[in-house]
Amino acid sequence: MVNCRELRGCVLASGSIVEVGKAAAELRFITARFRLPLSVNEPHPSGAAAAAVGAAGASGSQPGLERRPTDGAASAMTAPDRRSDVPARLLGRPRSVVLLFVVVLLLIAWCRPLGAAPASRSDVSNSSTRPATTVAVTSAASETGRSHRPTPSHAGRASPTSVSVPNVTEYSDPLFRPYDPNRLYPHVRYFEVGKVDFEHVRAPFVIGCWILIAGLAKMAFHSVPQLSRMVPESCLLIGLGIGVGAFLYACLGDIEASHHLDPDTFFLYMLPPIILDAGYFMPNRLFFDNLGTILLLAVVGTVFNTFAIAGGLYVVGLSGVYGVETSLLDIFIFSALISAVDPVAVLAVFEEIQVNEVLYILVFGESLLNDAVTVGLYHMFEEYMILGHSAFRMTDIGKGFVKFASAAVGGTFIGVIWGFITAFLTRFTHKVHVMEPIFVFTMPFLAYLNAEMFHLSGILSITFCGLTMKNYVITNVSAKSHTTIKYMMKMLASCSETAIFMLLGVATVHNHHDFNLVFVLATIIFCVLVRSIGVVILASLANRLRLRPIAVVDIFVLAYGGLRGAVAFALVMLIDPHYVKEQQMFLTTTISVVYFTVFFQGMSIKPLVQRLGVERANKRKLTMNERIHERALDYLKAGVETIVGHPFSYNVRQRFKQINHRYLLPCLTRSNHTRARDPKIMETFSKLVMVDAMQNFNDITNIGGPGGQHLCSSSTTGSRSDSDDSPMPKDGRPVISPPPPTPPPGPPPRRFSYRRHVTGDEPLPNPVLTALDQLHMTQDMDARRLLQANGRGSGRRHSLVLGRRRIGSEPSRDRQLTEAPQADRRGSGGHGLQYTRL
Amino acid sequence: MGNSNSVTLQPEEVERMQNETGFSASQIERLYSRFTTLDKFGNGALSREDLLRIPELAINPLGDRIVHAFFRDAEDESINFLQFLKTLAIFRPIRKGREPRYNSREQKLQFAFRMYDLDGDELISRDELLCVLHMMVGANISDEQLASIADRTIREVDQDNDDAISLAEFSEALKRTEVEGKMSIRYLN
């Protein structure tokens, strides 16, 4: 599962977290030897705290041992009832728990020199990982032990005294016997009541600890708003990471960087969630609208960056200012990885500064897509390196570019295929809703691995997988599943992101730095310079073709937002020092560049954006008009392009829509609830209706004394009911109902019973609206109760109905419905009933 | 496309059109060849059928309406090249520092408005809106739903309570929309 090197690093790290002030090696030693009696049924204590409390009780209960005067919990050996209430008391006082914990750890550590296991008679039953074996050997002991055993469900409550002393005395006294590692393993005869087996849980425990720290850190930052306003989270996390790293350094000594942030772990486990999140929540329309510019920046820009930085560094290197010899190929490898803008860092910073959406998608899309280029170039140069100078032929250059093109195209292709498969699978999950999120997370991950397997661009693959499946998945899965997916994805991504930045900080603190100031400075200068030049050239090129040119300030931010991050860091660690002598120097330089961009640029970009007056994101909810008319404008544009005979035009989108509607949707989605050609219009409508309903509900619940008319006047929109079926149609409005051949008899359906994916009168296939309807129902009930409680008679009922329907401000309409109360009774579905029973 | 069309425009004609519409000479050239391609009978004017014959336009849900908007000012149900150019000039991208000729935001909006306004009374009535909605959303949505959407849409912007959307109300509704981009086409040179 988890990479060994990573684990080792982590374990070392968490060792010191657990055991304050003691070396982890020591702890490992201790935990291996101290198999403290807790209870038979819990060979692997579930939580360290519980185990420790239990251990405290146990170790304190050893009469024969020299111990520090034990604290209250530990000394309570003879009174089971008293001990049992210890956890309860402790729970009430968190500080005492921590104190106790620390004391216990110190105790454990302190008695190590004694040599023996916790060295108590009850504990004599040392180490066997398998109770069964032990039982066979020391059946008598185990019998007694079992018979005396209190309920072992809670480690903290387990009574060590239950192991009766007489049985134990049969054995030779193990106290003070020199430590013998062999005794730890199965063939030993002692029965163990409980033990601390940290080794057993080490890997997941340490990972858990990291995540916990990361989460706590994030929480802490956000509880100090001034801090999070000034400094981006990524900087804070790196800072924290450095702190933790320094602490570990002080405790554990020097650890290599790769122990903390192992490239394999990074690429296989930490990166995918972030990219999946990015791809899944990618605004498709915006992305494809700007695809040309994004590709230009990502492909041409990154290639230009790589070669320009490499050239610059090499030329500077020729003068010998670095003091070390760097071959051209070394420089190329380095510049390939340093030139790519990092999606994680960019996301972290740009999420916060909220620039306008076009700028955002440009930076963000570029950072995602340039991965293919980076991976391609990196592997290309790596191949050259391995081939060696002698075997290098000119054709290899061509092959390198083919490789790089195939990394991009292949990665995308794999991603799209997996995306469709995912969509197809979710079509069949409606019987087991709980399984829905599984596919949405597993399949993109597999897509990523699949692409990586062929050395294609995994990032592209997972991005496009998320992007492809999104629309189909949304229609297929239930509302709850989708909420789960959304939260889960966000959570995983922010978890990874936090961990990445923190580990980046931690991995900085070690002794192996090879800080070459000239090289670092040269790199930073070239990175900034080349990026600026590249972006300015490419953006002005793009502006010639773009309908809506990129503003000058936007270009500046685009250039300035070229942050480097963990991807470069992980890639540089992948470099084999065997081939590249200066790997360590590159590593240090990469760290410096990452720090420079994340700290300096990341922190200054926000004030800069404010100062320059970069257009900010205006997050708006589309009104119905905007949705409809904008859609119409799209068709109009496509139509005019057709008339003009535009060769490559807006029609691509329309063509895709057509194919999607005709073939893909029926194939990939369940039932026919998406047959509306334009689900977006429907979506907007139901959203707006929902907002209205909530607004109305608030209106109703907030009424003090005013009557129904007041309620109604607060509403601004109306339902369709008043238009079609009102006995007094408004003048000027034709009473025709153009398309409907049969205007519905009776009252129209209630507005919020409109269902996004249902056509006609079918029973709700989509739980989205079932959930919505349930919500409405509860609201109805609440409102009803309220009205009843206020003692308002049936006269108010209509006002309620009116209010809920937002019939609007025209008094004539109100009158219509008050005059025709029976209209409600015929309401479609359960809502009508709700009202008539009032 | 039929770029090698032999029928050419006179240079002075081109210049006049350039001044009038803001297209460059090469763009006019290109558009003229397109015009002649579309003009099946070669009578120097396009009829509705000529446009509707384009297959892509036939599958465009609003294809009918777009053609309708093109022929709004045409008296005899046909448009000549200059009219054609003038209509297309509406879709020229707005460039900074250049006086918009036909392609101002207002003119773009007006063209879009005409797409809805079937009867030419400068109002989008509820029925007209419903009709467009029907074309866009498709047949599988129940009529009540569409009707309720139409009502909602009109009520959202209807300031003078005439149950119709006037041009002013229309542009007010789209004031946050980036019409300039959405209604601009990159004409090839």
mmCIF file with all atom_site columns, N, CA and C in Angstrom, chain A residues 130-165:
data_model
loop_
_atom_site.group_PDB
_atom_site.id
_atom_site.type_symbol
_atom_site.label_atom_id
_atom_site.label_alt_id
_atom_site.label_comp_id
_atom_site.label_asym_id
_atom_site.label_entity_id
_atom_site.label_seq_id
_atom_site.pdbx_PDB_ins_code
_atom_site.Cartn_x
_atom_site.Cartn_y
_atom_site.Cartn_z
_atom_site.occupancy
_atom_site.B_iso_or_equiv
_atom_site.pdbx_formal_charge
_atom_site.auth_seq_id
_atom_site.auth_comp_id
_atom_site.auth_asym_id
_atom_site.auth_atom_id
_atom_site.pdbx_PDB_model_num
ATOM 1   N N  . ARG A 1 130 ? 0.213   -14.086 19.039 1.00 0.00 ? 130 ARG A N  1
ATOM 2   C CA . ARG A 1 130 ? -0.991  -14.901 18.871 1.00 0.00 ? 130 ARG A CA 1
ATOM 3   C C  . ARG A 1 130 ? -1.443  -15.479 20.186 1.00 0.00 ? 130 ARG A C  1
ATOM 4   N N  . PRO A 1 131 ? -2.503  -15.015 20.696 1.00 0.00 ? 131 PRO A N  1
ATOM 5   C CA . PRO A 1 131 ? -3.003  -15.524 21.965 1.00 0.00 ? 131 PRO A CA 1
ATOM 6   C C  . PRO A 1 131 ? -3.224  -17.029 21.913 1.00 0.00 ? 131 PRO A C  1
ATOM 7   N N  . ALA A 1 132 ? -3.598  -17.537 20.784 1.00 0.00 ? 132 ALA A N  1
ATOM 8   C CA . ALA A 1 132 ? -3.921  -18.958 20.708 1.00 0.00 ? 132 ALA A CA 1
ATOM 9   C C  . ALA A 1 132 ? -2.721  -19.810 21.083 1.00 0.00 ? 132 ALA A C  1
ATOM 10  N N  . THR A 1 133 ? -1.591  -19.476 20.528 1.00 0.00 ? 133 THR A N  1
ATOM 11  C CA . THR A 1 133 ? -0.390  -20.228 20.841 1.00 0.00 ? 133 THR A CA 1
ATOM 12  C C  . THR A 1 133 ? -0.105  -20.147 22.319 1.00 0.00 ? 133 THR A C  1
ATOM 13  N N  . THR A 1 134 ? -0.225  -18.987 22.791 1.00 0.00 ? 134 THR A N  1
ATOM 14  C CA . THR A 1 134 ? 0.081   -18.792 24.188 1.00 0.00 ? 134 THR A CA 1
ATOM 15  C C  . THR A 1 134 ? -0.843  -19.621 25.055 1.00 0.00 ? 134 THR A C  1
ATOM 16  N N  . VAL A 1 135 ? -2.052  -19.616 24.675 1.00 0.00 ? 135 VAL A N  1
ATOM 17  C CA . VAL A 1 135 ? -3.002  -20.372 25.467 1.00 0.00 ? 135 VAL A CA 1
ATOM 18  C C  . VAL A 1 135 ? -2.620  -21.837 25.506 1.00 0.00 ? 135 VAL A C  1
ATOM 19  N N  . ALA A 1 136 ? -2.193  -22.329 24.376 1.00 0.00 ? 136 ALA A N  1
ATOM 20  C CA . ALA A 1 136 ? -1.808  -23.734 24.332 1.00 0.00 ? 136 ALA A CA 1
ATOM 21  C C  . ALA A 1 136 ? -0.672  -24.020 25.294 1.00 0.00 ? 136 ALA A C  1
ATOM 22  N N  . VAL A 1 137 ? 0.248   -23.118 25.341 1.00 0.00 ? 137 VAL A N  1
ATOM 23  C CA . VAL A 1 137 ? 1.408   -23.371 26.183 1.00 0.00 ? 137 VAL A CA 1
ATOM 24  C C  . VAL A 1 137 ? 1.080   -23.197 27.654 1.00 0.00 ? 137 VAL A C  1
ATOM 25  N N  . THR A 1 138 ? 0.508   -22.101 27.947 1.00 0.00 ? 138 THR A N  1
ATOM 26  C CA . THR A 1 138 ? 0.243   -21.839 29.357 1.00 0.00 ? 138 THR A CA 1
ATOM 27  C C  . THR A 1 138 ? -1.248  -21.842 29.612 1.00 0.00 ? 138 THR A C  1
ATOM 28  N N  . SER A 1 139 ? -1.754  -23.013 29.464 1.00 0.00 ? 139 SER A N  1
ATOM 29  C CA . SER A 1 139 ? -3.207  -23.102 29.558 1.00 0.00 ? 139 SER A CA 1
ATOM 30  C C  . SER A 1 139 ? -3.698  -22.716 30.939 1.00 0.00 ? 139 SER A C  1
ATOM 31  N N  . ALA A 1 140 ? -2.949  -23.120 31.933 1.00 0.00 ? 140 ALA A N  1
ATOM 32  C CA . ALA A 1 140 ? -3.392  -22.818 33.289 1.00 0.00 ? 140 ALA A CA 1
ATOM 33  C C  . ALA A 1 140 ? -3.488  -21.322 33.492 1.00 0.00 ? 140 ALA A C  1
ATOM 34  N N  . ALA A 1 141 ? -2.436  -20.692 33.069 1.00 0.00 ? 141 ALA A N  1
ATOM 35  C CA . ALA A 1 141 ? -2.415  -19.246 33.262 1.00 0.00 ? 141 ALA A CA 1
ATOM 36  C C  . ALA A 1 141 ? -3.548  -18.586 32.514 1.00 0.00 ? 141 ALA A C  1
ATOM 37  N N  . SER A 1 142 ? -3.719  -19.050 31.312 1.00 0.00 ? 142 SER A N  1
ATOM 38  C CA . SER A 1 142 ? -4.733  -18.378 30.521 1.00 0.00 ? 142 SER A CA 1
ATOM 39  C C  . SER A 1 142 ? -6.114  -18.650 31.077 1.00 0.00 ? 142 SER A C  1
ATOM 40  N N  . GLU A 1 143 ? -6.286  -19.845 31.572 1.00 0.00 ? 143 GLU A N  1
ATOM 41  C CA . GLU A 1 143 ? -7.582  -20.154 32.167 1.00 0.00 ? 143 GLU A CA 1
ATOM 42  C C  . GLU A 1 143 ? -7.892  -19.186 33.291 1.00 0.00 ? 143 GLU A C  1
ATOM 43  N N  . THR A 1 144 ? -6.930  -19.070 34.151 1.00 0.00 ? 144 THR A N  1
ATOM 44  C CA . THR A 1 144 ? -7.146  -18.166 35.273 1.00 0.00 ? 144 THR A CA 1
ATOM 45  C C  . THR A 1 144 ? -7.365  -16.758 34.784 1.00 0.00 ? 144 THR A C  1
ATOM 46  N N  . GLY A 1 145 ? -6.495  -16.432 33.876 1.00 0.00 ? 145 GLY A N  1
ATOM 47  C CA . GLY A 1 145 ? -6.592  -15.076 33.373 1.00 0.00 ? 145 GLY A CA 1
ATOM 48  C C  . GLY A 1 145 ? -7.959  -14.807 32.798 1.00 0.00 ? 145 GLY A C  1
ATOM 49  N N  . ARG A 1 146 ? -8.424  -15.757 32.066 1.00 0.00 ? 146 ARG A N  1
ATOM 50  C CA . ARG A 1 146 ? -9.691  -15.529 31.411 1.00 0.00 ? 146 ARG A CA 1
ATOM 51  C C  . ARG A 1 146 ? -10.824 -15.457 32.431 1.00 0.00 ? 146 ARG A C  1
ATOM 52  N N  . SER A 1 147 ? -10.728 -16.322 33.389 1.00 0.00 ? 147 SER A N  1
ATOM 53  C CA . SER A 1 147 ? -11.824 -16.360 34.344 1.00 0.00 ? 147 SER A CA 1
ATOM 54  C C  . SER A 1 147 ? -11.888 -15.074 35.151 1.00 0.00 ? 147 SER A C  1
ATOM 55  N N  . HIS A 1 148 ? -10.755 -14.494 35.350 1.00 0.00 ? 148 HIS A N  1
ATOM 56  C CA . HIS A 1 148 ? -10.751 -13.270 36.152 1.00 0.00 ? 148 HIS A CA 1
ATOM 57  C C  . HIS A 1 148 ? -10.946 -12.019 35.331 1.00 0.00 ? 148 HIS A C  1
ATOM 58  N N  . ARG A 1 149 ? -10.953 -12.233 34.067 1.00 0.00 ? 149 ARG A N  1
ATOM 59  C CA . ARG A 1 149 ? -10.887 -11.052 33.227 1.00 0.00 ? 149 ARG A CA 1
ATOM 60  C C  . ARG A 1 149 ? -12.156 -10.215 33.321 1.00 0.00 ? 149 ARG A C  1
ATOM 61  N N  . PRO A 1 150 ? -11.985 -8.977  33.525 1.00 0.00 ? 150 PRO A N  1
ATOM 62  C CA . PRO A 1 150 ? -13.147 -8.096  33.471 1.00 0.00 ? 150 PRO A CA 1
ATOM 63  C C  . PRO A 1 150 ? -13.502 -7.831  32.012 1.00 0.00 ? 150 PRO A C  1
ATOM 64  N N  . THR A 1 151 ? -14.579 -7.175  31.812 1.00 0.00 ? 151 THR A N  1
ATOM 65  C CA . THR A 1 151 ? -14.965 -6.906  30.428 1.00 0.00 ? 151 THR A CA 1
ATOM 66  C C  . THR A 1 151 ? -13.851 -6.143  29.727 1.00 0.00 ? 151 THR A C  1
ATOM 67  N N  . PRO A 1 152 ? -13.369 -6.725  28.697 1.00 0.00 ? 152 PRO A N  1
ATOM 68  C CA . PRO A 1 152 ? -12.174 -6.143  28.090 1.00 0.00 ? 152 PRO A CA 1
ATOM 69  C C  . PRO A 1 152 ? -12.480 -5.141  26.989 1.00 0.00 ? 152 PRO A C  1
ATOM 70  N N  . SER A 1 153 ? -13.682 -4.715  26.943 1.00 0.00 ? 153 SER A N  1
ATOM 71  C CA . SER A 1 153 ? -14.030 -3.908  25.787 1.00 0.00 ? 153 SER A CA 1
ATOM 72  C C  . SER A 1 153 ? -13.283 -2.585  25.773 1.00 0.00 ? 153 SER A C  1
ATOM 73  N N  . HIS A 1 154 ? -12.996 -2.088  26.892 1.00 0.00 ? 154 HIS A N  1
ATOM 74  C CA . HIS A 1 154 ? -12.361 -0.787  26.905 1.00 0.00 ? 154 HIS A CA 1
ATOM 75  C C  . HIS A 1 154 ? -10.962 -0.904  27.470 1.00 0.00 ? 154 HIS A C  1
ATOM 76  N N  . ALA A 1 155 ? -10.036 -0.536  26.680 1.00 0.00 ? 155 ALA A N  1
ATOM 77  C CA . ALA A 1 155 ? -8.658  -0.748  27.088 1.00 0.00 ? 155 ALA A CA 1
ATOM 78  C C  . ALA A 1 155 ? -8.338  0.000   28.361 1.00 0.00 ? 155 ALA A C  1
ATOM 79  N N  . GLY A 1 156 ? -8.854  1.160   28.451 1.00 0.00 ? 156 GLY A N  1
ATOM 80  C CA . GLY A 1 156 ? -8.526  1.975   29.611 1.00 0.00 ? 156 GLY A CA 1
ATOM 81  C C  . GLY A 1 156 ? -9.089  1.388   30.888 1.00 0.00 ? 156 GLY A C  1
ATOM 82  N N  . ARG A 1 157 ? -10.101 0.589   30.725 1.00 0.00 ? 157 ARG A N  1
ATOM 83  C CA . ARG A 1 157 ? -10.742 0.091   31.917 1.00 0.00 ? 157 ARG A CA 1
ATOM 84  C C  . ARG A 1 157 ? -10.220 -1.295  32.309 1.00 0.00 ? 157 ARG A C  1
ATOM 85  N N  . ALA A 1 158 ? -9.504  -1.873  31.421 1.00 0.00 ? 158 ALA A N  1
ATOM 86  C CA . ALA A 1 158 ? -9.062  -3.239  31.677 1.00 0.00 ? 158 ALA A CA 1
ATOM 87  C C  . ALA A 1 158 ? -8.206  -3.300  32.930 1.00 0.00 ? 158 ALA A C  1
ATOM 88  N N  . SER A 1 159 ? -8.480  -4.296  33.678 1.00 0.00 ? 159 SER A N  1
ATOM 89  C CA . SER A 1 159 ? -7.781  -4.364  34.956 1.00 0.00 ? 159 SER A CA 1
ATOM 90  C C  . SER A 1 159 ? -6.594  -5.284  34.871 1.00 0.00 ? 159 SER A C  1
ATOM 91  N N  . PRO A 1 160 ? -5.461  -4.773  35.119 1.00 0.00 ? 160 PRO A N  1
ATOM 92  C CA . PRO A 1 160 ? -4.279  -5.619  35.068 1.00 0.00 ? 160 PRO A CA 1
ATOM 93  C C  . PRO A 1 160 ? -4.250  -6.619  36.217 1.00 0.00 ? 160 PRO A C  1
ATOM 94  N N  . THR A 1 161 ? -4.922  -6.308  37.266 1.00 0.00 ? 161 THR A N  1
ATOM 95  C CA . THR A 1 161 ? -4.880  -7.219  38.415 1.00 0.00 ? 161 THR A CA 1
ATOM 96  C C  . THR A 1 161 ? -5.565  -8.521  38.102 1.00 0.00 ? 161 THR A C  1
ATOM 97  N N  . SER A 1 162 ? -6.290  -8.534  37.013 1.00 0.00 ? 162 SER A N  1
ATOM 98  C CA . SER A 1 162 ? -7.059  -9.734  36.743 1.00 0.00 ? 162 SER A CA 1
ATOM 99  C C  . SER A 1 162 ? -6.155  -10.920 36.480 1.00 0.00 ? 162 SER A C  1
ATOM 100 N N  . VAL A 1 163 ? -4.986  -10.656 36.057 1.00 0.00 ? 163 VAL A N  1
ATOM 101 C CA . VAL A 1 163 ? -4.074  -11.780 35.897 1.00 0.00 ? 163 VAL A CA 1
ATOM 102 C C  . VAL A 1 163 ? -3.575  -12.139 37.293 1.00 0.00 ? 163 VAL A C  1
ATOM 103 N N  . SER A 1 164 ? -3.934  -13.285 37.668 1.00 0.00 ? 164 SER A N  1
ATOM 104 C CA . SER A 1 164 ? -3.686  -13.590 39.079 1.00 0.00 ? 164 SER A CA 1
ATOM 105 C C  . SER A 1 164 ? -2.214  -13.891 39.314 1.00 0.00 ? 164 SER A C  1
ATOM 106 N N  . VAL A 1 165 ? -1.766  -13.460 40.382 1.00 0.00 ? 165 VAL A N  1
ATOM 107 C CA . VAL A 1 165 ? -0.356  -13.573 40.725 1.00 0.00 ? 165 VAL A CA 1
ATOM 108 C C  . VAL A 1 165 ? 0.103   -15.015 40.897 1.00 0.00 ? 165 VAL A C  1
#
